[in-house]
PDB file of C-alpha atoms in Angstrom:
ATOM      1  CA  MET A 667      -2.526  -8.210  18.117  1.00  0.00           C
ATOM      2  CA  GLU A 668      -0.415 -10.557  16.017  1.00  0.00           C
ATOM      3  CA  VAL A 669       3.017  -8.986  16.254  1.00  0.00           C
ATOM      4  CA  THR A 670       6.210 -10.979  16.305  1.00  0.00           C
ATOM      5  CA  GLY A 671       9.377  -9.610  17.809  1.00  0.00           C
ATOM      6  CA  THR A 672      12.868 -10.129  19.164  1.00  0.00           C
ATOM      7  CA  THR A 673      13.873  -8.045  22.147  1.00  0.00           C
ATOM      8  CA  SER A 674      16.982  -7.082  24.075  1.00  0.00           C
ATOM      9  CA  ARG A 675      17.149  -4.419  26.811  1.00  0.00           C
ATOM     10  CA  PRO A 676      14.104  -2.496  25.520  1.00  0.00           C
ATOM     11  CA  ARG A 677      13.848   1.214  26.330  1.00  0.00           C
ATOM     12  CA  ASP A 678      10.862   3.523  26.015  1.00  0.00           C
ATOM     13  CA  ASP A 679      12.369   6.208  23.816  1.00  0.00           C
ATOM     14  CA  GLU A 680      10.640   7.262  20.605  1.00  0.00           C
ATOM     15  CA  ASN A 681      13.722   9.179  19.467  1.00  0.00           C
ATOM     16  CA  SER A 682      15.557   5.869  19.136  1.00  0.00           C
ATOM     17  CA  THR A 683      12.778   4.174  17.142  1.00  0.00           C
ATOM     18  CA  VAL A 684      12.364   4.005  13.369  1.00  0.00           C
ATOM     19  CA  TYR A 685       9.759   2.245  11.261  1.00  0.00           C
ATOM     20  CA  LEU A 686       9.955   0.038   8.172  1.00  0.00           C
ATOM     21  CA  VAL A 687       7.093  -0.407   5.713  1.00  0.00           C
ATOM     22  CA  GLU A 688       6.128  -3.214   3.314  1.00  0.00           C
ATOM     23  CA  ILE A 689       8.456  -5.807   4.824  1.00  0.00           C
ATOM     24  CA  PRO A 690       8.355  -8.975   2.659  1.00  0.00           C
ATOM     25  CA  GLN A 691       7.108 -12.209   4.209  1.00  0.00           C
ATOM     26  CA  SER A 692      10.483 -13.871   3.648  1.00  0.00           C
ATOM     27  CA  ILE A 693      12.324 -11.429   5.930  1.00  0.00           C
ATOM     28  CA  ASN A 694      12.124 -11.908   9.700  1.00  0.00           C
ATOM     29  CA  GLU A 695      13.077  -9.901  12.781  1.00  0.00           C
ATOM     30  CA  ALA A 696      16.448 -11.555  13.364  1.00  0.00           C
ATOM     31  CA  TYR A 697      17.514 -10.813   9.791  1.00  0.00           C
ATOM     32  CA  ILE A 698      16.526  -7.141  10.096  1.00  0.00           C
ATOM     33  CA  ILE A 699      18.267  -6.745  13.469  1.00  0.00           C
ATOM     34  CA  ASP A 700      21.460  -8.219  12.047  1.00  0.00           C
ATOM     35  CA  LYS A 701      21.455  -6.018   8.926  1.00  0.00           C
ATOM     36  CA  PHE A 702      20.557  -2.777  10.696  1.00  0.00           C
ATOM     37  CA  SER A 703      23.014  -3.394  13.534  1.00  0.00           C
ATOM     38  CA  THR A 704      25.784  -3.897  10.999  1.00  0.00           C
ATOM     39  CA  ALA A 705      24.846  -0.796   9.018  1.00  0.00           C
ATOM     40  CA  PHE A 706      23.916   1.708  11.737  1.00  0.00           C
ATOM     41  CA  GLY A 707      24.775   0.357  15.183  1.00  0.00           C
ATOM     42  CA  GLU A 708      23.223  -1.772  17.938  1.00  0.00           C
ATOM     43  CA  VAL A 709      19.519  -2.580  17.630  1.00  0.00           C
ATOM     44  CA  LEU A 710      17.668  -3.423  20.847  1.00  0.00           C
ATOM     45  CA  CYS A 711      14.430  -4.863  19.487  1.00  0.00           C
ATOM     46  CA  CYS A 712      12.299  -5.342  16.399  1.00  0.00           C
ATOM     47  CA  GLU A 713       8.567  -5.926  15.968  1.00  0.00           C
ATOM     48  CA  ILE A 714       6.843  -6.825  12.707  1.00  0.00           C
ATOM     49  CA  GLY A 715       3.073  -6.754  12.326  1.00  0.00           C
ATOM     50  CA  ARG A 716       1.852  -9.961  10.678  1.00  0.00           C
ATOM     51  CA  GLN A 717      -1.085  -8.241   8.973  1.00  0.00           C
ATOM     52  CA  THR A 718       0.436  -4.893   7.968  1.00  0.00           C
ATOM     53  CA  ARG A 719       4.098  -5.984   7.587  1.00  0.00           C
ATOM     54  CA  ILE A 720       5.131  -2.694   9.199  1.00  0.00           C
ATOM     55  CA  GLY A 721       8.149  -2.991  11.456  1.00  0.00           C
ATOM     56  CA  SER A 722       9.196  -1.075  14.551  1.00  0.00           C
ATOM     57  CA  LEU A 723      12.946  -0.955  15.148  1.00  0.00           C
ATOM     58  CA  LYS A 724      14.471   0.398  18.373  1.00  0.00           C
ATOM     59  CA  PHE A 725      18.138   1.381  18.420  1.00  0.00           C
ATOM     60  CA  ALA A 726      20.429   1.604  21.447  1.00  0.00           C
ATOM     61  CA  SER A 727      21.064   5.313  20.820  1.00  0.00           C
ATOM     62  CA  HIS A 728      19.513   8.369  19.172  1.00  0.00           C
ATOM     63  CA  GLU A 729      22.559   8.696  16.931  1.00  0.00           C
ATOM     64  CA  ASN A 730      22.073   5.262  15.414  1.00  0.00           C
ATOM     65  CA  ALA A 731      18.416   6.032  14.692  1.00  0.00           C
ATOM     66  CA  LYS A 732      19.384   9.314  13.037  1.00  0.00           C
ATOM     67  CA  LYS A 733      21.858   7.524  10.783  1.00  0.00           C
ATOM     68  CA  ALA A 734      19.155   5.061   9.730  1.00  0.00           C
ATOM     69  CA  LEU A 735      16.664   7.859   9.000  1.00  0.00           C
ATOM     70  CA  ALA A 736      19.285   9.724   6.975  1.00  0.00           C
ATOM     71  CA  ALA A 737      19.717   6.643   4.781  1.00  0.00           C
ATOM     72  CA  GLU A 738      15.940   6.722   4.036  1.00  0.00           C
ATOM     73  CA  SER A 739      15.927   3.128   2.765  1.00  0.00           C
ATOM     74  CA  MET A 740      17.844  -0.147   2.654  1.00  0.00           C
ATOM     75  CA  LEU A 741      18.115  -2.956   0.135  1.00  0.00           C
ATOM     76  CA  PHE A 742      17.693  -6.546   1.283  1.00  0.00           C
ATOM     77  CA  SER A 743      18.172  -9.752  -0.667  1.00  0.00           C
ATOM     78  CA  SER A 744      16.073 -12.899  -0.410  1.00  0.00           C
ATOM     79  CA  ASP A 745      17.493 -16.073   1.118  1.00  0.00           C
ATOM     80  CA  LYS A 746      18.729 -17.249  -2.273  1.00  0.00           C
ATOM     81  CA  GLY A 747      19.900 -13.779  -3.254  1.00  0.00           C
ATOM     82  CA  ALA A 748      17.792 -13.756  -6.426  1.00  0.00           C
ATOM     83  CA  THR A 749      15.448 -10.951  -5.381  1.00  0.00           C
ATOM     84  CA  LEU A 750      16.225  -7.513  -3.981  1.00  0.00           C
ATOM     85  CA  TYR A 751      13.764  -5.749  -1.693  1.00  0.00           C
ATOM     86  CA  LYS A 752      13.761  -2.054  -0.885  1.00  0.00           C
ATOM     87  CA  MET A 753      12.339  -1.011   2.467  1.00  0.00           C
ATOM     88  CA  ASN A 754      11.770   2.631   3.330  1.00  0.00           C
ATOM     89  CA  ILE A 755      12.876   3.877   6.761  1.00  0.00           C
ATOM     90  CA  LYS A 756      10.544   6.372   8.425  1.00  0.00           C
ATOM     91  CA  LYS A 757      10.311   8.363  11.634  1.00  0.00           C
ATOM     92  CA  LYS A 758       6.614   7.594  11.863  1.00  0.00           C
ATOM     93  CA  ALA A 759       4.553   4.972  10.101  1.00  0.00           C
ATOM     94  CA  THR A 760       0.814   4.608   9.815  1.00  0.00           C
ATOM     95  CA  ALA A 761      -1.337   1.959   8.199  1.00  0.00           C
ATOM     96  CA  THR A 762      -4.303   2.829   5.988  1.00  0.00           C
ATOM     97  CA  LEU A 763      -7.359   0.649   6.521  1.00  0.00           C
ATOM     98  CA  PHE A 764     -10.413   0.563   4.271  1.00  0.00           C
ATOM     99  CA  VAL A 765     -13.856  -0.046   5.768  1.00  0.00           C
ATOM    100  CA  GLU A 766     -16.405  -1.409   3.315  1.00  0.00           C
ATOM    101  CA  GLY A 767     -20.091  -0.672   3.228  1.00  0.00           C
ATOM    102  CA  ASN A 768     -22.518   1.849   1.733  1.00  0.00           C
ATOM    103  CA  LEU A 769     -21.620   4.536   4.237  1.00  0.00           C
ATOM    104  CA  GLU A 770     -22.890   8.085   4.316  1.00  0.00           C
ATOM    105  CA  SER A 771     -20.598  10.932   5.354  1.00  0.00           C
ATOM    106  CA  LEU A 772     -22.894  11.529   8.333  1.00  0.00           C
ATOM    107  CA  TYR A 773     -21.528   8.387   9.999  1.00  0.00           C
ATOM    108  CA  VAL A 774     -17.822   8.934   9.291  1.00  0.00           C
ATOM    109  CA  THR A 775     -17.095  10.555  12.654  1.00  0.00           C
ATOM    110  CA  ASP A 776     -19.118   7.891  14.462  1.00  0.00           C
ATOM    111  CA  ILE A 777     -17.134   5.103  12.793  1.00  0.00           C
ATOM    112  CA  GLN A 778     -13.835   6.847  13.520  1.00  0.00           C
ATOM    113  CA  ASN A 779     -14.769   7.172  17.201  1.00  0.00           C
ATOM    114  CA  HIS A 780     -15.919   3.550  17.250  1.00  0.00           C
ATOM    115  CA  LEU A 781     -12.570   2.363  15.878  1.00  0.00           C
ATOM    116  CA  SER A 782     -10.667   4.459  18.431  1.00  0.00           C
ATOM    117  CA  LYS A 783     -12.753   3.070  21.271  1.00  0.00           C
ATOM    118  CA  VAL A 784     -12.652  -0.606  20.290  1.00  0.00           C
ATOM    119  CA  PHE A 785      -9.084  -0.880  18.993  1.00  0.00           C
ATOM    120  CA  THR A 786      -7.506   2.158  20.737  1.00  0.00           C
ATOM    121  CA  GLY A 787      -4.740   4.109  19.034  1.00  0.00           C
ATOM    122  CA  HIS A 788      -5.037   7.284  16.962  1.00  0.00           C
ATOM    123  CA  TRP A 789      -7.431   7.151  14.004  1.00  0.00           C
ATOM    124  CA  LYS A 790      -7.920   9.791  11.311  1.00  0.00           C
ATOM    125  CA  ARG A 791      -9.985   9.852   8.122  1.00  0.00           C
ATOM    126  CA  ASN A 792      -7.813   9.700   5.017  1.00  0.00           C
ATOM    127  CA  VAL A 793      -9.523  12.257   2.792  1.00  0.00           C
ATOM    128  CA  LYS A 794      -6.930  11.851   0.020  1.00  0.00           C
ATOM    129  CA  SER A 795      -7.848   8.265  -0.730  1.00  0.00           C
ATOM    130  CA  GLU A 796      -8.670   7.710  -4.416  1.00  0.00           C
ATOM    131  CA  ILE A 797     -10.636   4.532  -3.730  1.00  0.00           C
ATOM    132  CA  GLN A 798     -14.391   4.847  -4.050  1.00  0.00           C
ATOM    133  CA  ASP A 799     -17.142   3.049  -2.121  1.00  0.00           C
ATOM    134  CA  VAL A 800     -15.032   2.578   1.021  1.00  0.00           C
ATOM    135  CA  LEU A 801     -13.898   4.774   3.893  1.00  0.00           C
ATOM    136  CA  ALA A 802     -10.141   5.078   4.408  1.00  0.00           C
ATOM    137  CA  PHE A 803      -8.644   5.635   7.871  1.00  0.00           C
ATOM    138  CA  ASP A 804      -5.019   6.116   8.926  1.00  0.00           C
ATOM    139  CA  CYS A 805      -3.899   4.635  12.252  1.00  0.00           C
ATOM    140  CA  ASP A 806      -0.772   3.412  14.023  1.00  0.00           C
ATOM    141  CA  PHE A 807       0.230  -0.079  13.034  1.00  0.00           C
ATOM    142  CA  GLN A 808      -0.465  -1.617  16.465  1.00  0.00           C
ATOM    143  CA  ALA A 809      -4.116  -0.516  16.230  1.00  0.00           C
ATOM    144  CA  ALA A 810      -4.234  -1.732  12.617  1.00  0.00           C
ATOM    145  CA  GLU A 811      -3.006  -5.174  13.682  1.00  0.00           C
ATOM    146  CA  LYS A 812      -5.797  -5.514  16.264  1.00  0.00           C
ATOM    147  CA  THR A 813      -8.428  -4.436  13.744  1.00  0.00           C
ATOM    148  CA  LEU A 814      -7.240  -6.723  10.951  1.00  0.00           C
ATOM    149  CA  VAL A 815      -7.074  -9.764  13.236  1.00  0.00           C
ATOM    150  CA  SER A 816     -10.770  -9.130  13.950  1.00  0.00           C
ATOM    151  CA  GLN A 817     -11.328  -8.922  10.159  1.00  0.00           C
ATOM    152  CA  GLY A 818     -13.873  -6.147  10.605  1.00  0.00           C
ATOM    153  CA  ILE A 819     -16.122  -4.164  12.915  1.00  0.00           C
ATOM    154  CA  ILE A 820     -19.740  -4.432  13.992  1.00  0.00           C
ATOM    155  CA  TYR A 821     -21.388  -1.073  13.433  1.00  0.00           C
ATOM    156  CA  LYS A 822     -25.128  -0.483  13.851  1.00  0.00           C
ATOM    157  CA  GLN A 823     -25.742  -4.253  13.830  1.00  0.00           C
ATOM    158  CA  LYS A 824     -23.843  -4.698  10.561  1.00  0.00           C
ATOM    159  CA  PHE A 825     -20.470  -6.378  10.081  1.00  0.00           C
ATOM    160  CA  LEU A 826     -18.155  -4.211   7.997  1.00  0.00           C
ATOM    161  CA  THR A 827     -15.072  -5.935   6.602  1.00  0.00           C
ATOM    162  CA  VAL A 828     -11.764  -4.080   6.924  1.00  0.00           C
ATOM    163  CA  TYR A 829      -9.019  -4.241   4.285  1.00  0.00           C
ATOM    164  CA  THR A 830      -5.462  -2.939   4.245  1.00  0.00           C
ATOM    165  CA  SER A 831      -3.747  -3.855   0.954  1.00  0.00           C
ATOM    166  CA  VAL A 832      -4.536  -2.632  -2.554  1.00  0.00           C
ATOM    167  CA  ILE A 833      -3.763  -3.949  -6.053  1.00  0.00           C
ATOM    168  CA  TYR A 834      -4.823  -2.381  -9.351  1.00  0.00           C
ATOM    169  CA  LEU A 835      -5.803  -3.688 -12.769  1.00  0.00           C
ATOM    170  CA  GLU A 836      -6.118  -1.481 -15.840  1.00  0.00           C
ATOM    171  CA  GLU A 837      -7.307  -1.686 -19.447  1.00  0.00           C
ATOM    172  CA  LEU A 838     -10.161  -3.975 -18.430  1.00  0.00           C
ATOM    173  CA  PRO A 839     -12.234  -5.644 -21.163  1.00  0.00           C
ATOM    174  CA  PRO A 840     -15.898  -4.521 -21.343  1.00  0.00           C
ATOM    175  CA  THR A 841     -17.022  -7.910 -19.984  1.00  0.00           C
ATOM    176  CA  ALA A 842     -15.014  -7.551 -16.762  1.00  0.00           C
ATOM    177  CA  THR A 843     -17.170  -7.241 -13.653  1.00  0.00           C
ATOM    178  CA  CYS A 844     -16.521  -7.331  -9.923  1.00  0.00           C
ATOM    179  CA  GLU A 845     -17.769 -10.925  -9.838  1.00  0.00           C
ATOM    180  CA  THR A 846     -15.643 -12.205 -12.731  1.00  0.00           C
ATOM    181  CA  ILE A 847     -12.450 -10.627 -11.376  1.00  0.00           C
ATOM    182  CA  THR A 848     -13.153 -11.925  -7.861  1.00  0.00           C
ATOM    183  CA  ASN A 849     -13.748 -15.447  -9.186  1.00  0.00           C
ATOM    184  CA  VAL A 850     -10.493 -15.414 -11.160  1.00  0.00           C
ATOM    185  CA  LEU A 851      -8.454 -14.176  -8.184  1.00  0.00           C
ATOM    186  CA  GLN A 852      -9.935 -16.741  -5.791  1.00  0.00           C
ATOM    187  CA  LEU A 853      -9.388 -19.487  -8.369  1.00  0.00           C
ATOM    188  CA  MET A 854      -5.729 -18.509  -8.677  1.00  0.00           C
ATOM    189  CA  LEU A 855      -5.264 -18.227  -4.894  1.00  0.00           C
ATOM    190  CA  PRO A 856      -7.958 -20.170  -2.973  1.00  0.00           C
ATOM    191  CA  THR A 857      -6.369 -19.218   0.377  1.00  0.00           C
ATOM    192  CA  ILE A 858      -7.546 -15.632  -0.035  1.00  0.00           C
ATOM    193  CA  ARG A 859     -11.048 -15.609   1.405  1.00  0.00           C
ATOM    194  CA  LYS A 860     -11.789 -11.904   1.645  1.00  0.00           C
ATOM    195  CA  ILE A 861     -11.537  -9.860  -1.553  1.00  0.00           C
ATOM    196  CA  LYS A 862     -13.385  -6.701  -2.531  1.00  0.00           C
ATOM    197  CA  VAL A 863     -13.205  -5.617  -6.165  1.00  0.00           C
ATOM    198  CA  ILE A 864     -14.318  -2.165  -7.288  1.00  0.00           C
ATOM    199  CA  VAL A 865     -14.624  -1.704 -11.061  1.00  0.00           C
ATOM    200  CA  ARG A 866     -14.409   1.807 -12.460  1.00  0.00           C
ATOM    201  CA  SER A 867     -15.776   0.946 -15.875  1.00  0.00           C
ATOM    202  CA  GLY A 868     -15.549   4.489 -17.227  1.00  0.00           C
ATOM    203  CA  GLU A 869     -11.781   4.387 -16.779  1.00  0.00           C
ATOM    204  CA  GLY A 870     -11.160   0.683 -17.410  1.00  0.00           C
ATOM    205  CA  ILE A 871      -9.676   0.260 -13.938  1.00  0.00           C
ATOM    206  CA  ALA A 872     -10.325  -2.242 -11.141  1.00  0.00           C
ATOM    207  CA  VAL A 873      -9.290  -1.741  -7.519  1.00  0.00           C
ATOM    208  CA  VAL A 874      -8.717  -4.943  -5.521  1.00  0.00           C
ATOM    209  CA  LEU A 875      -8.836  -4.672  -1.721  1.00  0.00           C
ATOM    210  CA  LEU A 876      -7.209  -7.404   0.377  1.00  0.00           C
ATOM    211  CA  PRO A 877      -7.256  -8.165   4.138  1.00  0.00           C
ATOM    212  CA  ASN A 878      -3.478  -8.333   4.690  1.00  0.00           C
ATOM    213  CA  SER A 879      -0.066  -7.766   3.138  1.00  0.00           C
ATOM    214  CA  ALA A 880       0.591 -11.494   2.642  1.00  0.00           C
ATOM    215  CA  SER A 881      -2.332 -11.761   0.208  1.00  0.00           C
ATOM    216  CA  LYS A 882      -1.011  -8.770  -1.742  1.00  0.00           C
ATOM    217  CA  GLU A 883       2.462 -10.269  -1.985  1.00  0.00           C
ATOM    218  CA  GLN A 884       1.059 -13.602  -3.201  1.00  0.00           C
ATOM    219  CA  LEU A 885      -1.058 -11.963  -5.902  1.00  0.00           C
ATOM    220  CA  LEU A 886       1.727  -9.685  -7.129  1.00  0.00           C
ATOM    221  CA  ALA A 887       3.921 -12.774  -7.490  1.00  0.00           C
ATOM    222  CA  LEU A 888       1.471 -14.012 -10.148  1.00  0.00           C
ATOM    223  CA  ASN A 889       2.300 -10.897 -12.205  1.00  0.00           C
ATOM    224  CA  SER A 890      -0.881 -11.199 -14.291  1.00  0.00           C
ATOM    225  CA  ILE A 891      -4.299 -12.856 -14.527  1.00  0.00           C
ATOM    226  CA  GLN A 892      -6.646 -13.586 -17.424  1.00  0.00           C
ATOM    227  CA  VAL A 893     -10.128 -12.083 -17.520  1.00  0.00           C
ATOM    228  CA  SER A 894     -12.258 -12.981 -20.552  1.00  0.00           C
ATOM    229  CA  ARG A 895      -9.078 -14.487 -22.076  1.00  0.00           C
ATOM    230  CA  ILE A 896      -7.317 -11.124 -21.882  1.00  0.00           C
ATOM    231  CA  PRO A 897      -4.139 -10.919 -19.751  1.00  0.00           C
ATOM    232  CA  LEU A 898      -4.200  -8.146 -17.150  1.00  0.00           C
ATOM    233  CA  ILE A 899      -1.111  -7.009 -15.253  1.00  0.00           C
ATOM    234  CA  LEU A 900      -1.377  -6.807 -11.456  1.00  0.00           C
ATOM    235  CA  LYS A 901       0.023  -3.492 -10.207  1.00  0.00           C
ATOM    236  CA  GLN A 902       0.639  -2.087  -6.753  1.00  0.00           C
ATOM    237  CA  ARG A 903       0.591   1.576  -7.803  1.00  0.00           C
ATOM    238  CA  PHE A 904      -2.388   3.610  -8.947  1.00  0.00           C
ATOM    239  CA  PRO A 905      -2.519   3.635 -12.780  1.00  0.00           C
ATOM    240  CA  LEU A 906      -2.007   6.853 -14.704  1.00  0.00           C
ATOM    241  CA  CYS A 907      -5.624   6.642 -15.878  1.00  0.00           C
ATOM    242  CA  SER A 908      -7.379   8.208 -12.905  1.00  0.00           C
ATOM    243  CA  ASP A 909      -9.841  10.894 -12.062  1.00  0.00           C
ATOM    244  CA  ALA A 910      -7.034  13.131 -10.888  1.00  0.00           C
ATOM    245  CA  GLY A 911      -7.275  15.172 -14.116  1.00  0.00           C
ATOM    246  CA  PRO A 912      -5.899  15.407 -17.678  1.00  0.00           C
ATOM    247  CA  ILE A 913      -2.279  15.140 -18.636  1.00  0.00           C
ATOM    248  CA  GLU A 914      -0.972  18.572 -19.494  1.00  0.00           C
ATOM    249  CA  LEU A 915       2.181  18.461 -21.599  1.00  0.00           C
ATOM    250  CA  GLN A 916       4.724  21.155 -22.239  1.00  0.00           C
ATOM    251  CA  CYS A 917       7.154  20.464 -25.077  1.00  0.00           C
ATOM    252  CA  CYS A 918      10.427  22.304 -25.647  1.00  0.00           C
ATOM    253  CA  LEU A 919      13.145  21.811 -28.259  1.00  0.00           C
ATOM    254  CA  LEU A 920      16.283  20.184 -26.952  1.00  0.00           C
ATOM    255  CA  ASP A 921      18.380  21.672 -29.753  1.00  0.00           C
ATOM    256  CA  GLN A 922      18.031  23.677 -32.945  1.00  0.00           C
ATOM    257  CA  GLN A 923      18.148  20.562 -35.130  1.00  0.00           C
ATOM    258  CA  GLN A 924      14.876  19.387 -33.515  1.00  0.00           C
ATOM    259  CA  LYS A 925      16.337  16.012 -32.633  1.00  0.00           C
ATOM    260  CA  GLY A 926      14.095  15.644 -29.646  1.00  0.00           C
ATOM    261  CA  TYR A 927      11.802  17.291 -27.170  1.00  0.00           C
ATOM    262  CA  ASP A 928      11.759  17.826 -23.448  1.00  0.00           C
ATOM    263  CA  ILE A 929       8.250  16.755 -22.402  1.00  0.00           C
ATOM    264  CA  ARG A 930       6.945  17.658 -18.967  1.00  0.00           C
ATOM    265  CA  GLY A 931       3.527  16.677 -17.671  1.00  0.00           C
ATOM    266  CA  SER A 932       1.139  16.971 -14.774  1.00  0.00           C
ATOM    267  CA  ARG A 933      -1.653  14.472 -14.103  1.00  0.00           C
ATOM    268  CA  SER A 934      -5.265  15.391 -13.666  1.00  0.00           C
ATOM    269  CA  LYS A 935      -8.360  13.737 -15.419  1.00  0.00           C
ATOM    270  CA  GLY A 936      -6.784  10.701 -16.935  1.00  0.00           C
ATOM    271  CA  LEU A 937      -5.258   9.630 -20.203  1.00  0.00           C
ATOM    272  CA  HIS A 938      -6.911   6.693 -21.899  1.00  0.00           C
ATOM    273  CA  ARG A 939      -5.994   4.415 -24.788  1.00  0.00           C
ATOM    274  CA  GLY A 940      -7.247   5.858 -28.047  1.00  0.00           C
ATOM    275  CA  ASN A 941      -6.817   9.493 -27.042  1.00  0.00           C
ATOM    276  CA  THR A 942      -4.933  11.673 -29.530  1.00  0.00           C
ATOM    277  CA  ILE A 943      -2.410  14.202 -28.276  1.00  0.00           C
ATOM    278  CA  ARG A 944      -1.003  16.882 -30.532  1.00  0.00           C
ATOM    279  CA  ILE A 945       2.337  18.240 -29.352  1.00  0.00           C
ATOM    280  CA  THR A 946       3.461  21.545 -30.816  1.00  0.00           C
ATOM    281  CA  PRO A 947       7.122  22.381 -30.192  1.00  0.00           C
ATOM    282  CA  THR A 948       7.927  25.718 -28.636  1.00  0.00           C
ATOM    283  CA  THR A 949      11.178  27.609 -28.724  1.00  0.00           C
TER     284      THR A 949
END
């Protein structure tokens, strides 16, 4: 497991431990220990997973950990102070890994048991995953680190690549395919060897799976890529156009002069460019 850390009088006490997610590559353990010690009290040790960029932070007391959890997040600046990063603080943190392959539901339990046996830790199928053609599993970040270092698993004499980071592209041109998007991404960043692209042509969306958080951070720094001479924005959140259902809008008058409307919505099937929505004000 590739985990880096700085330690001082470590204690085995989960009540004094908090977790940080999506830690940028530019921030190290010493920096986090200094900032959290200043804000909440003495920190004993910090571990950051190289692949997942999830951090484990152990405080000297339960009270200090409670104060950190109550804050919910902290803002950090880059070395030059030009960029601000927000890191969420959690009581528990799991990593979601995606196993590729044309897998039938019959083998899901077998694969889950295989992962638990080979890489230890607690593994659970993530049934809420919106990504098609892969199986999603939640596990503790130590188990995720071991799995990602191995780059995949051998299951029934087949090597199945494992991914952990996701980026999205939307409003794809009709000519965009998995191959064309993959070629563009690898041309922009040749250091990224493992990429899986899933195109959902009916929705104009592409899902890009990456083997580690560093690759995701490097791609997001590009902001956009060109596919068939059309610029596409790289996003880290799932686009509004999804199979979760249609947008249902409720519109109410803000005042009697009809100067504006209060519009509330819930997402379900997806809202696509070219759709027409008629909003009728209600009183």
